[in-house]
Amino acid sequence: MDAMQPDDLDARLVQLLTDEPQLPVLECARRLGVARGTVTSRLARLHAHGVVSAIVPQVDPAGFGYDLVAFCFVDIIQNVGHGPVTEAILSAIPEVTDLYTVTGDHDLHLRVVARNGQDLQDVLDRISQLAGVARTSSSLALRTHIQGRTLPLLHAVADSTP
């Protein structure tokens, strides 16, 4: 997929839909001072280039009782491979909200949510018992300062557009 160079209008449109994802295209056009067709074509271009993958509400697990956040580091059994282990984690552990294959001391890095300490221990136990998992370690997040921070980058790129 080719990278695109978003401009200020793209950044303002994404900001608007991030702040209010249910906003209709016509209202976006009104607030941005452009034609409805401009908003529609900009959204199509942003989607086509992968800048915007979806416009959906952001779900916060804390809102339904999952306010404990931890990071779990997973070492896999190498001859099993990353694919089967990640598939097993994603199909068996709904408390995993993010999963990355990483370099360094571990093979996978997971963001996990839980209701409390005992619930977290149960989640970590379930992860460690999956086929292909050799070892896990974890750390608790004491406070979330920022998560999914992409809008400042989008605005910076748009501001640098000639």
Short mmCIF file of N, CA and C in Angstrom, two decimals:
data_model
loop_
_atom_site.label_atom_id
_atom_site.label_comp_id
_atom_site.label_asym_id
_atom_site.label_seq_id
_atom_site.Cartn_x
_atom_site.Cartn_y
_atom_site.Cartn_z
N MET A 1 0.85 -1.17 0.00
CA MET A 1 0.00 0.00 0.00
C MET A 1 0.89 1.23 0.00
N ASP A 2 0.59 2.17 -0.86
CA ASP A 2 1.37 3.40 -0.94
C ASP A 2 1.03 4.32 0.21
N ALA A 3 2.07 4.98 0.74
CA ALA A 3 1.86 5.96 1.80
C ALA A 3 1.30 7.24 1.17
N MET A 4 0.49 7.92 1.92
CA MET A 4 -0.04 9.19 1.43
C MET A 4 0.44 10.31 2.33
N GLN A 5 0.39 11.51 1.84
CA GLN A 5 0.77 12.69 2.62
C GLN A 5 -0.52 13.41 3.01
N PRO A 6 -1.02 13.17 4.24
CA PRO A 6 -2.25 13.85 4.65
C PRO A 6 -2.00 15.35 4.79
N ASP A 7 -3.04 16.13 4.53
CA ASP A 7 -2.93 17.57 4.70
C ASP A 7 -3.78 18.02 5.89
N ASP A 8 -3.86 19.33 6.08
CA ASP A 8 -4.58 19.87 7.23
C ASP A 8 -6.05 19.48 7.24
N LEU A 9 -6.70 19.46 6.08
CA LEU A 9 -8.11 19.07 6.03
C LEU A 9 -8.28 17.61 6.44
N ASP A 10 -7.38 16.74 5.97
CA ASP A 10 -7.42 15.33 6.38
C ASP A 10 -7.30 15.23 7.90
N ALA A 11 -6.34 15.94 8.48
CA ALA A 11 -6.11 15.89 9.93
C ALA A 11 -7.32 16.42 10.69
N ARG A 12 -7.90 17.52 10.21
CA ARG A 12 -9.09 18.07 10.91
C ARG A 12 -10.27 17.13 10.80
N LEU A 13 -10.43 16.45 9.65
CA LEU A 13 -11.52 15.48 9.47
C LEU A 13 -11.35 14.29 10.41
N VAL A 14 -10.14 13.76 10.48
CA VAL A 14 -9.88 12.62 11.38
C VAL A 14 -10.09 13.05 12.83
N GLN A 15 -9.62 14.24 13.20
CA GLN A 15 -9.82 14.74 14.56
C GLN A 15 -11.31 14.84 14.88
N LEU A 16 -12.07 15.38 13.96
CA LEU A 16 -13.51 15.54 14.15
C LEU A 16 -14.19 14.19 14.37
N LEU A 17 -13.84 13.21 13.54
CA LEU A 17 -14.47 11.89 13.66
C LEU A 17 -13.93 11.09 14.84
N THR A 18 -12.74 11.42 15.31
CA THR A 18 -12.22 10.81 16.54
C THR A 18 -13.00 11.33 17.73
N ASP A 19 -13.24 12.63 17.73
CA ASP A 19 -13.98 13.25 18.84
C ASP A 19 -15.45 12.86 18.83
N GLU A 20 -16.03 12.70 17.64
CA GLU A 20 -17.45 12.38 17.51
C GLU A 20 -17.65 11.36 16.38
N PRO A 21 -17.38 10.06 16.65
CA PRO A 21 -17.42 9.06 15.58
C PRO A 21 -18.79 8.87 14.93
N GLN A 22 -19.85 9.28 15.57
CA GLN A 22 -21.19 9.09 15.01
C GLN A 22 -21.62 10.25 14.11
N LEU A 23 -20.77 11.23 13.91
CA LEU A 23 -21.12 12.41 13.13
C LEU A 23 -21.37 12.05 11.66
N PRO A 24 -22.51 12.47 11.10
CA PRO A 24 -22.78 12.21 9.69
C PRO A 24 -21.85 13.01 8.78
N VAL A 25 -21.67 12.54 7.56
CA VAL A 25 -20.79 13.19 6.59
C VAL A 25 -21.23 14.63 6.34
N LEU A 26 -22.50 14.85 6.22
CA LEU A 26 -23.01 16.20 5.95
C LEU A 26 -22.63 17.17 7.07
N GLU A 27 -22.73 16.71 8.32
CA GLU A 27 -22.36 17.57 9.45
C GLU A 27 -20.85 17.80 9.47
N CYS A 28 -20.07 16.79 9.12
CA CYS A 28 -18.62 16.97 9.02
C CYS A 28 -18.31 18.06 7.99
N ALA A 29 -18.96 17.99 6.84
CA ALA A 29 -18.74 18.97 5.79
C ALA A 29 -19.10 20.38 6.28
N ARG A 30 -20.22 20.49 6.96
CA ARG A 30 -20.65 21.80 7.48
C ARG A 30 -19.61 22.36 8.45
N ARG A 31 -19.15 21.53 9.40
CA ARG A 31 -18.20 22.00 10.40
C ARG A 31 -16.83 22.32 9.81
N LEU A 32 -16.46 21.62 8.76
CA LEU A 32 -15.15 21.85 8.14
C LEU A 32 -15.20 22.92 7.05
N GLY A 33 -16.42 23.33 6.66
CA GLY A 33 -16.57 24.36 5.65
C GLY A 33 -16.23 23.89 4.24
N VAL A 34 -16.54 22.62 3.97
CA VAL A 34 -16.28 22.05 2.64
C VAL A 34 -17.53 21.34 2.15
N ALA A 35 -17.50 20.93 0.89
CA ALA A 35 -18.63 20.21 0.31
C ALA A 35 -18.70 18.78 0.85
N ARG A 36 -19.92 18.26 0.83
CA ARG A 36 -20.13 16.87 1.28
C ARG A 36 -19.28 15.90 0.46
N GLY A 37 -19.20 16.09 -0.83
CA GLY A 37 -18.41 15.25 -1.71
C GLY A 37 -16.92 15.27 -1.34
N THR A 38 -16.45 16.42 -0.87
CA THR A 38 -15.05 16.52 -0.44
C THR A 38 -14.80 15.62 0.76
N VAL A 39 -15.70 15.65 1.73
CA VAL A 39 -15.56 14.79 2.91
C VAL A 39 -15.62 13.33 2.50
N THR A 40 -16.56 12.97 1.65
CA THR A 40 -16.70 11.59 1.20
C THR A 40 -15.44 11.12 0.49
N SER A 41 -14.91 11.94 -0.42
CA SER A 41 -13.72 11.53 -1.17
C SER A 41 -12.48 11.49 -0.26
N ARG A 42 -12.38 12.41 0.69
CA ARG A 42 -11.26 12.39 1.63
C ARG A 42 -11.31 11.14 2.50
N LEU A 43 -12.49 10.78 2.98
CA LEU A 43 -12.61 9.57 3.79
C LEU A 43 -12.25 8.33 2.98
N ALA A 44 -12.70 8.28 1.74
CA ALA A 44 -12.38 7.14 0.89
C ALA A 44 -10.87 7.04 0.67
N ARG A 45 -10.22 8.17 0.44
CA ARG A 45 -8.76 8.18 0.23
C ARG A 45 -8.03 7.79 1.51
N LEU A 46 -8.46 8.28 2.66
CA LEU A 46 -7.83 7.93 3.94
C LEU A 46 -7.97 6.44 4.21
N HIS A 47 -9.12 5.87 3.90
CA HIS A 47 -9.33 4.43 4.07
C HIS A 47 -8.48 3.64 3.08
N ALA A 48 -8.46 4.06 1.81
CA ALA A 48 -7.73 3.34 0.77
C ALA A 48 -6.23 3.28 1.06
N HIS A 49 -5.69 4.31 1.69
CA HIS A 49 -4.26 4.34 1.99
C HIS A 49 -3.94 3.80 3.39
N GLY A 50 -4.96 3.36 4.11
CA GLY A 50 -4.72 2.76 5.42
C GLY A 50 -4.44 3.76 6.53
N VAL A 51 -4.65 5.05 6.25
CA VAL A 51 -4.48 6.06 7.31
C VAL A 51 -5.58 5.88 8.35
N VAL A 52 -6.78 5.63 7.89
CA VAL A 52 -7.93 5.37 8.76
C VAL A 52 -8.39 3.95 8.44
N SER A 53 -8.40 3.10 9.46
CA SER A 53 -8.84 1.72 9.22
C SER A 53 -10.31 1.52 9.56
N ALA A 54 -10.84 2.35 10.45
CA ALA A 54 -12.25 2.23 10.83
C ALA A 54 -12.64 3.48 11.61
N ILE A 55 -13.91 3.75 11.61
CA ILE A 55 -14.43 4.83 12.44
C ILE A 55 -15.45 4.18 13.37
N VAL A 56 -14.98 3.93 14.59
CA VAL A 56 -15.80 3.21 15.57
C VAL A 56 -15.64 3.86 16.94
N PRO A 57 -16.58 3.64 17.83
CA PRO A 57 -16.41 4.13 19.20
C PRO A 57 -15.21 3.44 19.85
N GLN A 58 -14.52 4.14 20.70
CA GLN A 58 -13.43 3.52 21.46
C GLN A 58 -14.02 2.89 22.71
N VAL A 59 -13.81 1.60 22.86
CA VAL A 59 -14.33 0.87 24.01
C VAL A 59 -13.28 0.90 25.10
N ASP A 60 -13.67 1.31 26.30
CA ASP A 60 -12.77 1.33 27.45
C ASP A 60 -13.18 0.20 28.39
N PRO A 61 -12.36 -0.85 28.51
CA PRO A 61 -12.71 -1.97 29.39
C PRO A 61 -12.98 -1.55 30.84
N ALA A 62 -12.39 -0.46 31.29
CA ALA A 62 -12.65 0.02 32.66
C ALA A 62 -14.13 0.38 32.83
N GLY A 63 -14.78 0.76 31.75
CA GLY A 63 -16.19 1.12 31.81
C GLY A 63 -17.09 -0.04 32.17
N PHE A 64 -16.62 -1.27 31.99
CA PHE A 64 -17.41 -2.43 32.40
C PHE A 64 -16.64 -3.32 33.36
N GLY A 65 -15.81 -2.67 34.20
CA GLY A 65 -15.22 -3.36 35.33
C GLY A 65 -13.81 -3.89 35.15
N TYR A 66 -13.20 -3.74 34.00
CA TYR A 66 -11.84 -4.24 33.76
C TYR A 66 -10.85 -3.08 33.88
N ASP A 67 -10.64 -2.59 35.12
CA ASP A 67 -9.79 -1.42 35.27
C ASP A 67 -8.35 -1.73 35.64
N LEU A 68 -7.99 -2.98 35.74
CA LEU A 68 -6.60 -3.36 36.00
C LEU A 68 -5.94 -3.66 34.65
N VAL A 69 -4.80 -3.01 34.39
CA VAL A 69 -4.07 -3.20 33.14
C VAL A 69 -2.70 -3.78 33.48
N ALA A 70 -2.30 -4.78 32.73
CA ALA A 70 -0.98 -5.38 32.92
C ALA A 70 -0.37 -5.65 31.54
N PHE A 71 0.93 -5.78 31.55
CA PHE A 71 1.66 -6.16 30.34
C PHE A 71 2.25 -7.53 30.59
N CYS A 72 2.03 -8.42 29.66
CA CYS A 72 2.50 -9.80 29.79
C CYS A 72 3.52 -10.04 28.69
N PHE A 73 4.65 -10.56 29.09
CA PHE A 73 5.72 -10.89 28.15
C PHE A 73 5.74 -12.41 28.01
N VAL A 74 5.69 -12.90 26.79
CA VAL A 74 5.56 -14.32 26.54
C VAL A 74 6.78 -14.81 25.76
N ASP A 75 7.37 -15.89 26.25
CA ASP A 75 8.40 -16.61 25.52
C ASP A 75 7.73 -17.85 24.96
N ILE A 76 7.92 -18.08 23.67
CA ILE A 76 7.26 -19.22 23.04
C ILE A 76 8.26 -20.36 22.84
N ILE A 77 7.71 -21.55 22.66
CA ILE A 77 8.53 -22.69 22.27
C ILE A 77 8.82 -22.50 20.78
N GLN A 78 10.09 -22.32 20.45
CA GLN A 78 10.48 -21.85 19.12
C GLN A 78 10.01 -22.74 17.98
N ASN A 79 10.00 -24.04 18.16
CA ASN A 79 9.59 -24.89 17.04
C ASN A 79 8.07 -24.88 16.82
N VAL A 80 7.33 -24.27 17.72
CA VAL A 80 5.88 -24.12 17.53
C VAL A 80 5.61 -22.92 16.62
N GLY A 81 6.35 -21.84 16.83
CA GLY A 81 6.21 -20.64 16.00
C GLY A 81 5.22 -19.63 16.57
N HIS A 82 5.36 -18.40 16.09
CA HIS A 82 4.53 -17.29 16.56
C HIS A 82 3.07 -17.42 16.16
N GLY A 83 2.83 -17.84 14.93
CA GLY A 83 1.46 -17.90 14.42
C GLY A 83 0.52 -18.73 15.27
N PRO A 84 0.84 -19.99 15.53
CA PRO A 84 -0.07 -20.81 16.34
C PRO A 84 -0.26 -20.28 17.76
N VAL A 85 0.80 -19.72 18.33
CA VAL A 85 0.67 -19.20 19.71
C VAL A 85 -0.21 -17.97 19.72
N THR A 86 -0.01 -17.03 18.78
CA THR A 86 -0.86 -15.84 18.76
C THR A 86 -2.31 -16.19 18.48
N GLU A 87 -2.54 -17.15 17.58
CA GLU A 87 -3.91 -17.59 17.31
C GLU A 87 -4.54 -18.19 18.56
N ALA A 88 -3.78 -18.99 19.31
CA ALA A 88 -4.30 -19.60 20.54
C ALA A 88 -4.64 -18.54 21.57
N ILE A 89 -3.76 -17.55 21.72
CA ILE A 89 -4.01 -16.47 22.68
C ILE A 89 -5.27 -15.72 22.30
N LEU A 90 -5.37 -15.32 21.05
CA LEU A 90 -6.52 -14.51 20.62
C LEU A 90 -7.83 -15.27 20.67
N SER A 91 -7.80 -16.58 20.45
CA SER A 91 -9.06 -17.32 20.50
C SER A 91 -9.46 -17.72 21.91
N ALA A 92 -8.50 -17.80 22.84
CA ALA A 92 -8.81 -18.29 24.18
C ALA A 92 -8.85 -17.22 25.26
N ILE A 93 -8.25 -16.07 25.02
CA ILE A 93 -8.09 -15.08 26.09
C ILE A 93 -8.67 -13.73 25.64
N PRO A 94 -9.95 -13.47 25.90
CA PRO A 94 -10.54 -12.19 25.47
C PRO A 94 -9.99 -10.99 26.22
N GLU A 95 -9.33 -11.21 27.34
CA GLU A 95 -8.77 -10.11 28.12
C GLU A 95 -7.51 -9.52 27.49
N VAL A 96 -6.98 -10.15 26.44
CA VAL A 96 -5.83 -9.61 25.73
C VAL A 96 -6.35 -8.56 24.75
N THR A 97 -5.95 -7.30 24.96
CA THR A 97 -6.44 -6.21 24.12
C THR A 97 -5.45 -5.81 23.03
N ASP A 98 -4.17 -6.09 23.23
CA ASP A 98 -3.14 -5.79 22.24
C ASP A 98 -2.12 -6.91 22.28
N LEU A 99 -1.58 -7.26 21.11
CA LEU A 99 -0.61 -8.33 21.05
C LEU A 99 0.41 -8.00 19.96
N TYR A 100 1.68 -8.04 20.32
CA TYR A 100 2.76 -7.71 19.39
C TYR A 100 3.81 -8.81 19.40
N THR A 101 4.35 -9.15 18.24
CA THR A 101 5.59 -9.92 18.16
C THR A 101 6.70 -8.89 18.29
N VAL A 102 7.65 -9.14 19.19
CA VAL A 102 8.68 -8.15 19.49
C VAL A 102 10.08 -8.74 19.39
N THR A 103 11.05 -7.86 19.33
CA THR A 103 12.45 -8.27 19.43
C THR A 103 12.88 -8.10 20.87
N GLY A 104 14.01 -8.68 21.22
CA GLY A 104 14.53 -8.51 22.57
C GLY A 104 14.45 -9.78 23.39
N ASP A 105 14.24 -9.63 24.67
CA ASP A 105 14.28 -10.75 25.60
C ASP A 105 13.07 -11.68 25.50
N HIS A 106 11.97 -11.23 24.91
CA HIS A 106 10.75 -12.02 24.85
C HIS A 106 10.27 -12.09 23.40
N ASP A 107 9.31 -12.95 23.15
CA ASP A 107 8.79 -13.14 21.80
C ASP A 107 7.51 -12.34 21.53
N LEU A 108 6.66 -12.25 22.54
CA LEU A 108 5.38 -11.55 22.42
C LEU A 108 5.21 -10.58 23.57
N HIS A 109 4.51 -9.48 23.29
CA HIS A 109 4.18 -8.49 24.30
C HIS A 109 2.67 -8.28 24.23
N LEU A 110 1.98 -8.52 25.34
CA LEU A 110 0.53 -8.43 25.39
C LEU A 110 0.11 -7.34 26.36
N ARG A 111 -0.95 -6.65 26.03
CA ARG A 111 -1.63 -5.77 26.98
C ARG A 111 -2.86 -6.55 27.42
N VAL A 112 -3.02 -6.70 28.72
CA VAL A 112 -4.07 -7.53 29.30
C VAL A 112 -4.88 -6.68 30.26
N VAL A 113 -6.18 -6.88 30.29
CA VAL A 113 -7.04 -6.20 31.28
C VAL A 113 -7.68 -7.25 32.18
N ALA A 114 -7.98 -6.82 33.41
CA ALA A 114 -8.61 -7.72 34.38
C ALA A 114 -9.44 -6.89 35.35
N ARG A 115 -10.30 -7.57 36.10
CA ARG A 115 -11.16 -6.89 37.08
C ARG A 115 -10.42 -6.59 38.38
N ASN A 116 -9.52 -7.50 38.76
CA ASN A 116 -8.79 -7.34 40.02
C ASN A 116 -7.55 -8.24 39.97
N GLY A 117 -6.82 -8.29 41.04
CA GLY A 117 -5.60 -9.09 41.08
C GLY A 117 -5.83 -10.57 40.87
N GLN A 118 -6.84 -11.13 41.49
CA GLN A 118 -7.12 -12.55 41.31
C GLN A 118 -7.53 -12.86 39.88
N ASP A 119 -8.34 -12.00 39.32
CA ASP A 119 -8.75 -12.16 37.92
C ASP A 119 -7.52 -12.11 37.01
N LEU A 120 -6.60 -11.19 37.28
CA LEU A 120 -5.37 -11.10 36.49
C LEU A 120 -4.56 -12.38 36.61
N GLN A 121 -4.46 -12.92 37.82
CA GLN A 121 -3.71 -14.17 37.99
C GLN A 121 -4.34 -15.29 37.17
N ASP A 122 -5.66 -15.35 37.15
CA ASP A 122 -6.35 -16.37 36.35
C ASP A 122 -6.05 -16.19 34.86
N VAL A 123 -6.06 -14.95 34.38
CA VAL A 123 -5.76 -14.68 32.97
C VAL A 123 -4.33 -15.11 32.65
N LEU A 124 -3.39 -14.73 33.50
CA LEU A 124 -1.98 -15.09 33.27
C LEU A 124 -1.78 -16.60 33.31
N ASP A 125 -2.49 -17.28 34.21
CA ASP A 125 -2.42 -18.75 34.27
C ASP A 125 -2.93 -19.36 32.97
N ARG A 126 -4.04 -18.84 32.45
CA ARG A 126 -4.59 -19.36 31.21
C ARG A 126 -3.63 -19.16 30.05
N ILE A 127 -2.96 -18.01 30.02
CA ILE A 127 -1.98 -17.75 28.96
C ILE A 127 -0.83 -18.74 29.07
N SER A 128 -0.31 -18.92 30.28
CA SER A 128 0.87 -19.79 30.46
C SER A 128 0.58 -21.26 30.15
N GLN A 129 -0.69 -21.65 30.21
CA GLN A 129 -1.06 -23.04 29.94
C GLN A 129 -1.34 -23.34 28.48
N LEU A 130 -1.28 -22.32 27.62
CA LEU A 130 -1.54 -22.54 26.20
C LEU A 130 -0.39 -23.30 25.54
N ALA A 131 -0.73 -24.13 24.58
CA ALA A 131 0.28 -24.88 23.84
C ALA A 131 1.23 -23.91 23.15
N GLY A 132 2.51 -24.15 23.28
CA GLY A 132 3.51 -23.32 22.63
C GLY A 132 4.06 -22.21 23.50
N VAL A 133 3.46 -22.00 24.67
CA VAL A 133 3.97 -20.97 25.59
C VAL A 133 4.98 -21.62 26.52
N ALA A 134 6.21 -21.10 26.50
CA ALA A 134 7.26 -21.65 27.35
C ALA A 134 7.28 -20.96 28.72
N ARG A 135 7.09 -19.63 28.72
CA ARG A 135 7.23 -18.88 29.97
C ARG A 135 6.55 -17.52 29.80
N THR A 136 6.06 -16.98 30.90
CA THR A 136 5.49 -15.63 30.89
C THR A 136 6.04 -14.83 32.05
N SER A 137 6.02 -13.54 31.91
CA SER A 137 6.27 -12.63 33.02
C SER A 137 5.35 -11.44 32.80
N SER A 138 5.11 -10.67 33.84
CA SER A 138 4.16 -9.58 33.69
C SER A 138 4.53 -8.41 34.59
N SER A 139 3.95 -7.27 34.26
CA SER A 139 4.08 -6.08 35.10
C SER A 139 2.75 -5.34 35.06
N LEU A 140 2.42 -4.69 36.16
CA LEU A 140 1.17 -3.94 36.26
C LEU A 140 1.36 -2.51 35.79
N ALA A 141 0.36 -1.98 35.14
CA ALA A 141 0.33 -0.56 34.82
C ALA A 141 -0.34 0.13 35.99
N LEU A 142 0.34 1.10 36.58
CA LEU A 142 -0.23 1.82 37.71
C LEU A 142 -1.13 2.96 37.27
N ARG A 143 -0.82 3.55 36.12
CA ARG A 143 -1.63 4.64 35.58
C ARG A 143 -1.42 4.68 34.08
N THR A 144 -2.49 4.92 33.34
CA THR A 144 -2.37 5.10 31.89
C THR A 144 -2.32 6.59 31.62
N HIS A 145 -1.21 7.03 31.07
CA HIS A 145 -1.06 8.45 30.75
C HIS A 145 -1.56 8.74 29.33
N ILE A 146 -1.30 7.82 28.43
CA ILE A 146 -1.74 7.98 27.04
C ILE A 146 -1.81 6.60 26.41
N GLN A 147 -2.74 6.43 25.51
CA GLN A 147 -2.90 5.15 24.83
C GLN A 147 -3.38 5.41 23.41
N GLY A 148 -2.79 4.76 22.43
CA GLY A 148 -3.23 4.92 21.05
C GLY A 148 -3.02 6.33 20.54
N ARG A 149 -1.93 6.96 20.91
CA ARG A 149 -1.66 8.36 20.57
C ARG A 149 -1.19 8.48 19.13
N THR A 150 -2.08 8.86 18.23
CA THR A 150 -1.72 9.02 16.83
C THR A 150 -2.10 10.39 16.26
N LEU A 151 -3.06 11.06 16.86
CA LEU A 151 -3.51 12.34 16.31
C LEU A 151 -2.41 13.40 16.28
N PRO A 152 -1.58 13.54 17.33
CA PRO A 152 -0.50 14.54 17.22
C PRO A 152 0.45 14.24 16.06
N LEU A 153 0.72 12.97 15.79
CA LEU A 153 1.57 12.62 14.66
C LEU A 153 0.89 12.99 13.34
N LEU A 154 -0.39 12.68 13.21
CA LEU A 154 -1.13 13.03 11.99
C LEU A 154 -1.11 14.54 11.76
N HIS A 155 -1.35 15.31 12.82
CA HIS A 155 -1.32 16.78 12.69
C HIS A 155 0.07 17.27 12.32
N ALA A 156 1.12 16.68 12.90
CA ALA A 156 2.50 17.08 12.58
C ALA A 156 2.81 16.80 11.11
N VAL A 157 2.40 15.64 10.61
CA VAL A 157 2.63 15.30 9.21
C VAL A 157 1.85 16.26 8.31
N ALA A 158 0.59 16.52 8.67
CA ALA A 158 -0.23 17.41 7.87
C ALA A 158 0.34 18.83 7.87
N ASP A 159 0.87 19.28 9.00
CA ASP A 159 1.45 20.63 9.09
C ASP A 159 2.72 20.76 8.27
N SER A 160 3.39 19.63 8.00
CA SER A 160 4.63 19.69 7.22
C SER A 160 4.37 19.55 5.72
N THR A 161 3.09 19.41 5.34
CA THR A 161 2.75 19.29 3.91
C THR A 161 3.01 20.62 3.24
N PRO A 162 3.77 20.59 2.13
CA PRO A 162 4.09 21.85 1.43
C PRO A 162 2.86 22.50 0.81
#
